[in-house]
PDB file of C-alpha atoms in Angstrom:
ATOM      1  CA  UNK G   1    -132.039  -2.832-233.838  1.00  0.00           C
ATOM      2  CA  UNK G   2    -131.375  -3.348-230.235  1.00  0.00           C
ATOM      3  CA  UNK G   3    -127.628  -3.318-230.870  1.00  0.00           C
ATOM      4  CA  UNK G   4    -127.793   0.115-232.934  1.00  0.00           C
ATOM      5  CA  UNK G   5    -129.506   1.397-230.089  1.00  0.00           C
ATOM      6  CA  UNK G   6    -127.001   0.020-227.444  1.00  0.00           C
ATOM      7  CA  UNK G   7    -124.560   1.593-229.754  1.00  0.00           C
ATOM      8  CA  UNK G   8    -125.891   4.775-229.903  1.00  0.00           C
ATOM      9  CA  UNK G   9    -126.396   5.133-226.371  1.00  0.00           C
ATOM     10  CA  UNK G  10    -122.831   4.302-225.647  1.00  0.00           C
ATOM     11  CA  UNK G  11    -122.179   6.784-228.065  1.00  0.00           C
ATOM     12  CA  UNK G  12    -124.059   9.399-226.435  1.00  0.00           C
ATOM     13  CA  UNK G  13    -122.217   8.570-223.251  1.00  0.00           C
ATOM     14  CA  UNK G  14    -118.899   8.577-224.409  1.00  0.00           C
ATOM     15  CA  UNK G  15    -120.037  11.742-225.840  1.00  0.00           C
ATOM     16  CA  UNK G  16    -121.117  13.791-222.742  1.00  0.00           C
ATOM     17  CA  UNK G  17    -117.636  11.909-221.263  1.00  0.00           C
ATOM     18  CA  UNK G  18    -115.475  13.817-224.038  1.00  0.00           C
ATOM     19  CA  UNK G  19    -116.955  16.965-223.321  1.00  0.00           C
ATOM     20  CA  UNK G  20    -117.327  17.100-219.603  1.00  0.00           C
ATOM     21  CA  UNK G  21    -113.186  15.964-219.985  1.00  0.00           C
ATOM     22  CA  UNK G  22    -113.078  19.222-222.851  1.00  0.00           C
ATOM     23  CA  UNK G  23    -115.129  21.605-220.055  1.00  0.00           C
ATOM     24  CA  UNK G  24    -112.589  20.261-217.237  1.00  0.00           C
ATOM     25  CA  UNK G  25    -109.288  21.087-219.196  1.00  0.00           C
ATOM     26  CA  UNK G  26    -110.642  24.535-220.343  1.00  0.00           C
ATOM     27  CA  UNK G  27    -111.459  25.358-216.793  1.00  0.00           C
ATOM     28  CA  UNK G  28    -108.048  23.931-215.582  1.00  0.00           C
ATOM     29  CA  UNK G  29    -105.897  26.074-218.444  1.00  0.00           C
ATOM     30  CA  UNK G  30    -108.183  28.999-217.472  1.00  0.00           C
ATOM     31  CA  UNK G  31    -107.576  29.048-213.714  1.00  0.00           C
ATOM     32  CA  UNK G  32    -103.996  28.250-213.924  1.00  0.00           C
ATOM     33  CA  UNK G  33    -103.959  30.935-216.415  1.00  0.00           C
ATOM     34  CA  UNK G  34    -105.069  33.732-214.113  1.00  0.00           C
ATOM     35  CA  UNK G  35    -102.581  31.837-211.495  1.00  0.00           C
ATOM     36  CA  UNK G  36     -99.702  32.877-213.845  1.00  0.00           C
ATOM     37  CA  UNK G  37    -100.540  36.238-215.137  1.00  0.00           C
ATOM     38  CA  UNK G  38    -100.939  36.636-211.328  1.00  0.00           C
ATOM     39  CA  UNK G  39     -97.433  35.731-210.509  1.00  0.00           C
ATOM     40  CA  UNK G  40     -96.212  37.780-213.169  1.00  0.00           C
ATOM     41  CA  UNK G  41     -98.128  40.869-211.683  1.00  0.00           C
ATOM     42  CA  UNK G  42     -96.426  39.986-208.544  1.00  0.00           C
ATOM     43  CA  UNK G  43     -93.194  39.235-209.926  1.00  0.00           C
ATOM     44  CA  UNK G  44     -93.412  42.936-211.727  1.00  0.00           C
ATOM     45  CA  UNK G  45     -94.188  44.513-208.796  1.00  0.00           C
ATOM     46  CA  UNK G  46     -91.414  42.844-206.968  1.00  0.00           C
ATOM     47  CA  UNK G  47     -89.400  44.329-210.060  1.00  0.00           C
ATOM     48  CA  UNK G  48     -91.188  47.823-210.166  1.00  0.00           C
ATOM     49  CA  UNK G  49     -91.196  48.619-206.562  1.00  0.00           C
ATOM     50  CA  UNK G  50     -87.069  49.254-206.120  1.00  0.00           C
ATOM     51  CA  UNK G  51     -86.834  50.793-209.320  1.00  0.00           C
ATOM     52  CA  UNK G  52     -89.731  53.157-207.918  1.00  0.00           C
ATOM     53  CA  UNK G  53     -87.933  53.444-204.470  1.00  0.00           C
ATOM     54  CA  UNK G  54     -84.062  53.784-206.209  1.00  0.00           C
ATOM     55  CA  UNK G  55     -85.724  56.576-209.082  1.00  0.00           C
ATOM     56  CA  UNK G  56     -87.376  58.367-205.640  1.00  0.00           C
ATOM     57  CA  UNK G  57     -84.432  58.254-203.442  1.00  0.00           C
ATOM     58  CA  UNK G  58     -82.343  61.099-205.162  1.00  0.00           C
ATOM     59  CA  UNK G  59     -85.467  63.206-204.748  1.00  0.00           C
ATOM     60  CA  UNK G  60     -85.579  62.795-201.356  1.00  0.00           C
ATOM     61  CA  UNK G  61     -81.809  62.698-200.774  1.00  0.00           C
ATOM     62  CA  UNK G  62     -82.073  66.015-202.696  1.00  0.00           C
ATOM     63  CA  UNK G  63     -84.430  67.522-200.412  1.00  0.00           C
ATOM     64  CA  UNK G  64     -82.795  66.191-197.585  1.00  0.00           C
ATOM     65  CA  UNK G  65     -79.426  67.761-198.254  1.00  0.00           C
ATOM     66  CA  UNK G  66     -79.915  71.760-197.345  1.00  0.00           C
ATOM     67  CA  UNK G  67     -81.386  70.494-193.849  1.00  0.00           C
ATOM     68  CA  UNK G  68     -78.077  68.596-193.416  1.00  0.00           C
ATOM     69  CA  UNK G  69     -76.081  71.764-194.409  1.00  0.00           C
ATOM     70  CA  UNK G  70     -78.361  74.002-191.679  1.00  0.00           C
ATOM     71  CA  UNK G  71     -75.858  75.507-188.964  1.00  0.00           C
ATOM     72  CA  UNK G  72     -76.809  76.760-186.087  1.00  0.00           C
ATOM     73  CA  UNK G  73     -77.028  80.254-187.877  1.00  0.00           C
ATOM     74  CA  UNK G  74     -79.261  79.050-190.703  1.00  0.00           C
ATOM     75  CA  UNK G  75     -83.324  78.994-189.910  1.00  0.00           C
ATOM     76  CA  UNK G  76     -85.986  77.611-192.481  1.00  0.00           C
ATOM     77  CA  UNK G  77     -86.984  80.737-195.268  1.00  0.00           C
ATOM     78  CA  UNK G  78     -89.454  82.575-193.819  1.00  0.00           C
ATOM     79  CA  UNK G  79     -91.488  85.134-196.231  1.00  0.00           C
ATOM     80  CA  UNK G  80     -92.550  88.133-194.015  1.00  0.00           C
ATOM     81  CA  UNK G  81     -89.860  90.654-194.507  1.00  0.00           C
ATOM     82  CA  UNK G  82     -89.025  91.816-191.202  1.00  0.00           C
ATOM     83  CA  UNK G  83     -88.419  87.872-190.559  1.00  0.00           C
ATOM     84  CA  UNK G  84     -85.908  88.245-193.381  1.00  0.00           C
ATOM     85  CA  UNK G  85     -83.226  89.724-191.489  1.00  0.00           C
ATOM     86  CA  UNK G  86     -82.896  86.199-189.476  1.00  0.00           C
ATOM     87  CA  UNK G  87     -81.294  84.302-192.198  1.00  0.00           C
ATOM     88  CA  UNK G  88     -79.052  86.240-192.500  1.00  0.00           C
ATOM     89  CA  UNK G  89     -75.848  84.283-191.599  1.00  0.00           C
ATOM     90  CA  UNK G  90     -73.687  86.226-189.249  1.00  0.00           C
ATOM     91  CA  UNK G  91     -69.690  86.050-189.258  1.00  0.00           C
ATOM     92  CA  UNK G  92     -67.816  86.215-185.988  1.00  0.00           C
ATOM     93  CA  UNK G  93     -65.402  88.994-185.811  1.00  0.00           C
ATOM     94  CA  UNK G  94     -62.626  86.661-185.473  1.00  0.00           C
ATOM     95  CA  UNK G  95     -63.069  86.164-189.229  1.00  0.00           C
ATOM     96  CA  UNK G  96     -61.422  89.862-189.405  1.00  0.00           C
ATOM     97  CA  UNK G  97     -57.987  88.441-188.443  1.00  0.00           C
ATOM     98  CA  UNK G  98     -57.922  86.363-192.077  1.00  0.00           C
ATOM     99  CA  UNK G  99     -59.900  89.709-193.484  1.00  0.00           C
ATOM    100  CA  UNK G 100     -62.127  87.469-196.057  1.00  0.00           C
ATOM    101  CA  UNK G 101     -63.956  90.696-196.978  1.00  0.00           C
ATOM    102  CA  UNK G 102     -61.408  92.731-197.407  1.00  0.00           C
ATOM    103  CA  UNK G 103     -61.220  95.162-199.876  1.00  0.00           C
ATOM    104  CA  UNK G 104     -58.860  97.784-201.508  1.00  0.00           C
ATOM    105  CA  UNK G 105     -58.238 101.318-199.436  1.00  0.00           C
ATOM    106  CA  UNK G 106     -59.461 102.808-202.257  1.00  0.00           C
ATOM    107  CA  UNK G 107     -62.366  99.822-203.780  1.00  0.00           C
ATOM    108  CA  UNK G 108     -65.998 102.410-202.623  1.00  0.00           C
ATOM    109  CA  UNK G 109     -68.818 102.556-204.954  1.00  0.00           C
ATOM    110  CA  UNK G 110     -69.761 105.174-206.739  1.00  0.00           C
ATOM    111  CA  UNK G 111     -72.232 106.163-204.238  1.00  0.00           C
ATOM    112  CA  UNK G 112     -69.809 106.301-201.408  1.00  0.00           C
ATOM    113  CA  UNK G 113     -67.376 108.196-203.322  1.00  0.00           C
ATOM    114  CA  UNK G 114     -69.633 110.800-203.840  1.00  0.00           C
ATOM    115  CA  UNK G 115     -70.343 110.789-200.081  1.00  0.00           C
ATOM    116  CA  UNK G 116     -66.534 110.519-199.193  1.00  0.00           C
ATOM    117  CA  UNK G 117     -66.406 113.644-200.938  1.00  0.00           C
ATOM    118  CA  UNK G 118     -68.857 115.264-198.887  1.00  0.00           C
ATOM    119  CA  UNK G 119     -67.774 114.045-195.604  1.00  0.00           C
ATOM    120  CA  UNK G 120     -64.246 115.660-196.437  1.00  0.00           C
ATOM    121  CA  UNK G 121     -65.529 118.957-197.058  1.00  0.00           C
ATOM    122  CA  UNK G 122     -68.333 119.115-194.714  1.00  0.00           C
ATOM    123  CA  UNK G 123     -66.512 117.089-191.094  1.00  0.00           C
ATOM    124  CA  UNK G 124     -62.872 118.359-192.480  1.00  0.00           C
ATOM    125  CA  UNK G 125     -61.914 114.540-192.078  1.00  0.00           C
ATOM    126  CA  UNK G 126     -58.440 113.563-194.304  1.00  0.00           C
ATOM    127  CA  UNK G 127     -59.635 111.139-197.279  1.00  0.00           C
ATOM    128  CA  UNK G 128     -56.920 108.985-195.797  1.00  0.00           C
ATOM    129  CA  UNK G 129     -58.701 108.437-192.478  1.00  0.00           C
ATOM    130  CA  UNK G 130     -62.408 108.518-194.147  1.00  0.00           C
ATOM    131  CA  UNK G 131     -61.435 105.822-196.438  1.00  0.00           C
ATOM    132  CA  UNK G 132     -61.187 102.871-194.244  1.00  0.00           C
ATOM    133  CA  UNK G 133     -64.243 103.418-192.505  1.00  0.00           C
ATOM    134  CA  UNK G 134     -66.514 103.665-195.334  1.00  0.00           C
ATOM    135  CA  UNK G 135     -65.177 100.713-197.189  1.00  0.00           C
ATOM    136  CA  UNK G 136     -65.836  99.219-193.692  1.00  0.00           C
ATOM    137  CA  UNK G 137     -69.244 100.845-193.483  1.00  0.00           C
ATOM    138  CA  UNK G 138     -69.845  98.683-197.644  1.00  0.00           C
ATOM    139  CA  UNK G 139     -68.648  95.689-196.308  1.00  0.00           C
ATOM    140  CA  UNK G 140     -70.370  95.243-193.045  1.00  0.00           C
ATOM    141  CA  UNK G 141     -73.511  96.466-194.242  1.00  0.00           C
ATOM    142  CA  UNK G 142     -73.758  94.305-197.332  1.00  0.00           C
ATOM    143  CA  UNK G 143     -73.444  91.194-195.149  1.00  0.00           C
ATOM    144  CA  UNK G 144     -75.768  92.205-192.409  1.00  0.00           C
ATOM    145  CA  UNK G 145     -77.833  93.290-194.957  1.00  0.00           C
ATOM    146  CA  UNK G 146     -78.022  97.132-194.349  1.00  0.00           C
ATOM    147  CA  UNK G 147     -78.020 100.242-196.334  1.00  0.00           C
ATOM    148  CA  UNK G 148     -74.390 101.285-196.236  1.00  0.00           C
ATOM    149  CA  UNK G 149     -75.505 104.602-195.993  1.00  0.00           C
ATOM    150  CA  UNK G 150     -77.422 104.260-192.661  1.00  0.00           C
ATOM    151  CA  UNK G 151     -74.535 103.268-191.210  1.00  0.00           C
ATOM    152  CA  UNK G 152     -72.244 106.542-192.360  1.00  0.00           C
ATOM    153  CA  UNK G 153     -74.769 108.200-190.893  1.00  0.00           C
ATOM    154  CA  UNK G 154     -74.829 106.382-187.541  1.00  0.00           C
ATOM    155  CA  UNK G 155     -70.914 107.302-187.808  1.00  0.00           C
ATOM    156  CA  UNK G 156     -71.658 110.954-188.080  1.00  0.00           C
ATOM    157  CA  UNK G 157     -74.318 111.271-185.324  1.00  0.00           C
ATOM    158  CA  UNK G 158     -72.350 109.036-182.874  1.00  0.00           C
ATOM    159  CA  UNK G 159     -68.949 110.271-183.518  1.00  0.00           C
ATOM    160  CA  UNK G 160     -68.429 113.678-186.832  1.00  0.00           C
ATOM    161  CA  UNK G 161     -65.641 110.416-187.868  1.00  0.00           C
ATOM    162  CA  UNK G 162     -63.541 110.734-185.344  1.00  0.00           C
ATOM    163  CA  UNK G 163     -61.800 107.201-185.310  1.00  0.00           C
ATOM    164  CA  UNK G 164     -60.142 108.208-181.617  1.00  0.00           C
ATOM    165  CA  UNK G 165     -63.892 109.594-179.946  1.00  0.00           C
ATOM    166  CA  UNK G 166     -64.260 108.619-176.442  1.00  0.00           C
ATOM    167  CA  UNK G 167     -67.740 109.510-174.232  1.00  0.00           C
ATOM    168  CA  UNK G 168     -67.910 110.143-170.753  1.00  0.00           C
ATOM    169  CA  UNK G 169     -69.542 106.925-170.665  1.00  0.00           C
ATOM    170  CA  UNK G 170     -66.571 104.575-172.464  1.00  0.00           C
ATOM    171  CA  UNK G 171     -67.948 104.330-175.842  1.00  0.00           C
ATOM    172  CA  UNK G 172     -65.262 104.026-178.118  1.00  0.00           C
ATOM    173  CA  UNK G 173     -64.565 105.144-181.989  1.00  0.00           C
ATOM    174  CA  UNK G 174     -66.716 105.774-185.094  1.00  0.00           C
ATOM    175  CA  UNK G 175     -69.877 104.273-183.683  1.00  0.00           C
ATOM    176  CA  UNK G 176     -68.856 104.832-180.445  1.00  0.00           C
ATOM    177  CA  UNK G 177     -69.531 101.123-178.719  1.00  0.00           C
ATOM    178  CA  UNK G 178     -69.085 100.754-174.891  1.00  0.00           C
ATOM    179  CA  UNK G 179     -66.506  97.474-174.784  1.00  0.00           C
ATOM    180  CA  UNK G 180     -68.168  96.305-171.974  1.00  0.00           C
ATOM    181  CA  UNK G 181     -71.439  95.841-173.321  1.00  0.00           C
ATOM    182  CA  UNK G 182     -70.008  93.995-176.477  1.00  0.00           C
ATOM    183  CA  UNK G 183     -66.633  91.801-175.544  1.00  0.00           C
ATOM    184  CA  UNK G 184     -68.474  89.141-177.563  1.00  0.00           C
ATOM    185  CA  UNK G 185     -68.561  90.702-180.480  1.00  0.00           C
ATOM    186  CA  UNK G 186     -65.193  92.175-180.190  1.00  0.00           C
ATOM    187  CA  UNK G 187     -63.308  89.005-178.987  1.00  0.00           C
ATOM    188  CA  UNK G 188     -61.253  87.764-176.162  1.00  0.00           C
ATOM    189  CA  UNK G 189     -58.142  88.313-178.309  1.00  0.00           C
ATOM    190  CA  UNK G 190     -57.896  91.799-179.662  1.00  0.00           C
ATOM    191  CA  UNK G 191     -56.979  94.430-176.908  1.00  0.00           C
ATOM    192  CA  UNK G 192     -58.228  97.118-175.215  1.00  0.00           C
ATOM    193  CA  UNK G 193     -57.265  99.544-178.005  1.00  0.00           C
ATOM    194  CA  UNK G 194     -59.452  97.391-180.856  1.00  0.00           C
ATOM    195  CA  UNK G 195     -62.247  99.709-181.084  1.00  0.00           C
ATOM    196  CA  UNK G 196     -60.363 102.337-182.446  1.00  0.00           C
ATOM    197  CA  UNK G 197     -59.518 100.430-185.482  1.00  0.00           C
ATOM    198  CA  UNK G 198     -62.306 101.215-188.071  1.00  0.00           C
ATOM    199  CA  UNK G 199     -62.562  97.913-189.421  1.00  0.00           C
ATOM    200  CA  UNK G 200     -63.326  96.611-186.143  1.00  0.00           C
ATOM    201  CA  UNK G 201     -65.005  99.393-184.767  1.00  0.00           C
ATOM    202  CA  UNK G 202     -67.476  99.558-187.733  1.00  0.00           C
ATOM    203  CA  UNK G 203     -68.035  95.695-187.510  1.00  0.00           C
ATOM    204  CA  UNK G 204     -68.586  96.065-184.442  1.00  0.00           C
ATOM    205  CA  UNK G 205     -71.229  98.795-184.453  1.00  0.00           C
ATOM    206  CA  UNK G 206     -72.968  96.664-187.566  1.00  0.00           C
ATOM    207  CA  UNK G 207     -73.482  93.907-185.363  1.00  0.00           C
ATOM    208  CA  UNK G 208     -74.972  95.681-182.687  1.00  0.00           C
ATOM    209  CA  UNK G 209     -77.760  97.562-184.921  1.00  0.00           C
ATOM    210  CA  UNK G 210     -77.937  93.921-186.193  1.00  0.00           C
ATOM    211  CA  UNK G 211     -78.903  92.327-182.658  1.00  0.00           C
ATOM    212  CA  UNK G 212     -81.120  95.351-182.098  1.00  0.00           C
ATOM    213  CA  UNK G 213     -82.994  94.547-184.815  1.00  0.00           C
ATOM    214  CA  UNK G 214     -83.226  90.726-184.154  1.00  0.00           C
ATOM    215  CA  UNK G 215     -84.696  91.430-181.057  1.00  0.00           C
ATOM    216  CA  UNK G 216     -87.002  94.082-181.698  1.00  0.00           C
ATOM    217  CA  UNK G 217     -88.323  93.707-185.185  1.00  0.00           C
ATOM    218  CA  UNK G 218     -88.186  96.707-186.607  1.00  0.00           C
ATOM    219  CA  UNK G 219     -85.118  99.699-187.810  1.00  0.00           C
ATOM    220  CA  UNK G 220     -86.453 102.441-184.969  1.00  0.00           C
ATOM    221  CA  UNK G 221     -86.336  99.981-182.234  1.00  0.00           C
ATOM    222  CA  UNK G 222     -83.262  99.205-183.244  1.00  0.00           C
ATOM    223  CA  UNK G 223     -81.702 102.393-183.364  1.00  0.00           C
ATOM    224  CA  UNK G 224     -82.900 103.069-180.011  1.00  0.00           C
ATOM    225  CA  UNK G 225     -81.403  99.789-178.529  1.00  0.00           C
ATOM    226  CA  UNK G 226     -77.978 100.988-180.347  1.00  0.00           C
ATOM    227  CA  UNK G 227     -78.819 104.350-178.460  1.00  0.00           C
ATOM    228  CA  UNK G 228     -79.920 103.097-175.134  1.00  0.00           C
ATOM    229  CA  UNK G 229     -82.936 105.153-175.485  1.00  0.00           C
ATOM    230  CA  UNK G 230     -85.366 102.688-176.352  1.00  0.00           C
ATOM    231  CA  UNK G 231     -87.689 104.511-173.231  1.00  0.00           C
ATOM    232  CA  UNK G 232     -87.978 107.709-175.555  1.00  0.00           C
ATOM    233  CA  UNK G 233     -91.492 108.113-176.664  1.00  0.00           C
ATOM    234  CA  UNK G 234     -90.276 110.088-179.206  1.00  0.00           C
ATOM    235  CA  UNK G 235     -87.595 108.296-180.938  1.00  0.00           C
ATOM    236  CA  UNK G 236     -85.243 111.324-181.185  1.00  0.00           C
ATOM    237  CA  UNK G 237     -82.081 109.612-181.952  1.00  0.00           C
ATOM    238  CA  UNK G 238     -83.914 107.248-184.953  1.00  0.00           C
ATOM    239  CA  UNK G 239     -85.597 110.273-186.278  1.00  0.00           C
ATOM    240  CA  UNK G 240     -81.545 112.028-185.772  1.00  0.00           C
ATOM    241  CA  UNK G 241     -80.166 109.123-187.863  1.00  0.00           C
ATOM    242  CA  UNK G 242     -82.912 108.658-190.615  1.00  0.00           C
ATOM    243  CA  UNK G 243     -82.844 112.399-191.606  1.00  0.00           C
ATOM    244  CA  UNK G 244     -78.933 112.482-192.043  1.00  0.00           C
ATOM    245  CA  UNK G 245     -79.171 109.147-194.040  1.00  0.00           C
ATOM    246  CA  UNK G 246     -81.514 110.818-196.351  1.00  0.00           C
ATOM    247  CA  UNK G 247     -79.981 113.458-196.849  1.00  0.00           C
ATOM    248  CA  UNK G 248     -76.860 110.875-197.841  1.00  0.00           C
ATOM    249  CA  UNK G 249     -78.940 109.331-199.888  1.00  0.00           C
ATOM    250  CA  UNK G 250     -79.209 112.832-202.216  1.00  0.00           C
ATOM    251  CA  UNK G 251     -75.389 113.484-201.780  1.00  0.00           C
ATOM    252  CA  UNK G 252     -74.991 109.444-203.281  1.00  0.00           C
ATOM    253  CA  UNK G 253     -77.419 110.393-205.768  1.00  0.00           C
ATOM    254  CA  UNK G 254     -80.139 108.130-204.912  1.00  0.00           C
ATOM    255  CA  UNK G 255     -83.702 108.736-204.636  1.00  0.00           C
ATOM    256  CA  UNK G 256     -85.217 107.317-201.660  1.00  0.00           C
ATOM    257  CA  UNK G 257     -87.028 104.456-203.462  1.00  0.00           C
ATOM    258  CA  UNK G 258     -84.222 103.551-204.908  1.00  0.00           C
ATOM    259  CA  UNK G 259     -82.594 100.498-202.524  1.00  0.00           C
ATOM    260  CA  UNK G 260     -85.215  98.659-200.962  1.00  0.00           C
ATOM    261  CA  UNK G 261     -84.711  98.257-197.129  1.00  0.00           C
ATOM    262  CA  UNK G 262     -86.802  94.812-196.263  1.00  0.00           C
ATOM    263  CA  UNK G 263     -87.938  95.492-192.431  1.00  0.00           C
ATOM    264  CA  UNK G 264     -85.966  98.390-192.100  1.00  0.00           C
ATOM    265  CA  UNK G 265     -88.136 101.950-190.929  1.00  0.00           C
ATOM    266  CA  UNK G 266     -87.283 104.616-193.500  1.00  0.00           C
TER     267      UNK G 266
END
């Protein structure tokens, strides 16, 4: 009797033994199983975070690229349309000597044929010498971002299309522009005699009602910068050029809502 219970308390010792040693290894396998599942979380992330970074880069790199390719021309989009007219990206007029805008004698759009035709018959100018000045007038305007018609009619007030008009005060050809005032735009290397090429003498004039506008904001200010009247109260020489351009715009065959003008006075 005294051995069986000897035997059975040895038994219950050895027991609690076994199963403390059974809690022990459970707890061991446990921790250093939350040990490895956390270095495998690490090790992913280690993994995940380039593939993140490389699949991100391009998107940045992306976004990135039209702010390398700004020039000193270029601004960041704006949405107010009066601020519209500063991106547009101006050409110098030395890009006239390769003529990258050129365009056949003969190449007008329908509209300014129909206005060629008029001109001719109403300022008794020779097709041949209209020609070149309207193509000019298409050109210019659709890069500066003009109504080619406001410009014809600029033309007509400032000179009836006389390629060879001189004022009393210097200005020179079609849209009559005083040299002085503009050897910037005209460049160092053309001659004294430039402005009475119409190519040159229309660019010219384009840029000017451009840089008017630039600095004032809006089309009547503008046109009385490319006056020198901008002191007039009354804005005689915008209100001069808007009523001849619509009336082009009837001879063309337009109706007056039909080309949008962004920031431009109508």
């Amino acid at each position: 009797m005294k051995h069986a219970t000897r035997f059975d308390t040895l038994a219950r010792e050895t027991g609690s033994a076994m199963l403390g040693m059974a809690h022990a290894a459970v707890l061991s396998f446990g921790l250093l199983g939350m040990a490895q599942v956390t270095s495998w979380d690490d090790a992913a992330a280690r993994v995940q975070f380039p593939v993140a970074f490389a699949e991100a880069a391009p998107v940045r790199a992306e976004r990135a690229a039209p702010m390398s390719a700004v020039g000193p021309l270029a601004v960041a989009p704006v949405q107010a349309a009066g601020a519209e007219r500063s991106l547009i990206r101006v050409r110098g007029l030395d890009a006239l000597a390769a003529d990258p805008f050129a365009r056949e004698a003969d190449d007008l759009s329908a509209e300014m044929a129909r206005v060629r035709d008029w001109i001719t018959d109403t300022y008794r100018v020779s097709e041949t010498a209209l020609v070149p000045a309207l193509v000019a007038a298409e050109t210019s305007a659709q890069e500066l971002g003009f109504d080619p018609l406001l410009i014809v009619a600029i033309m007509a007030v400032e000179s009836s299309f006389d390629p060879r008009a001189v004022s009393n005060m210097g200005a020179q050809g079609l849209m009559q522009v005083i040299p002085r005032y503009h050897q910037d735009k005209i460049g160092p290397q053309r001659g004294k005699n430039a402005l009475f090429d119409p190519k040159v003498n229309v660019r010219v004039g384009t840029l000017v009602l451009h840089e008017g506008l630039q600095r004032y904001g809006s089309m009547q200010r503008a046109l009385q910068y490319y006056n020198g009247a901008l002191k007039d109260p009354n804005a005689r020489y915008t209100r001069k050029v808007m009523a001849l351009k619509k009336r082009l715009m009837t001879i063309a065959g337009r109706s007056a809502g039909a080309r949008g003008e962004a920031g431009q006075a109508s």
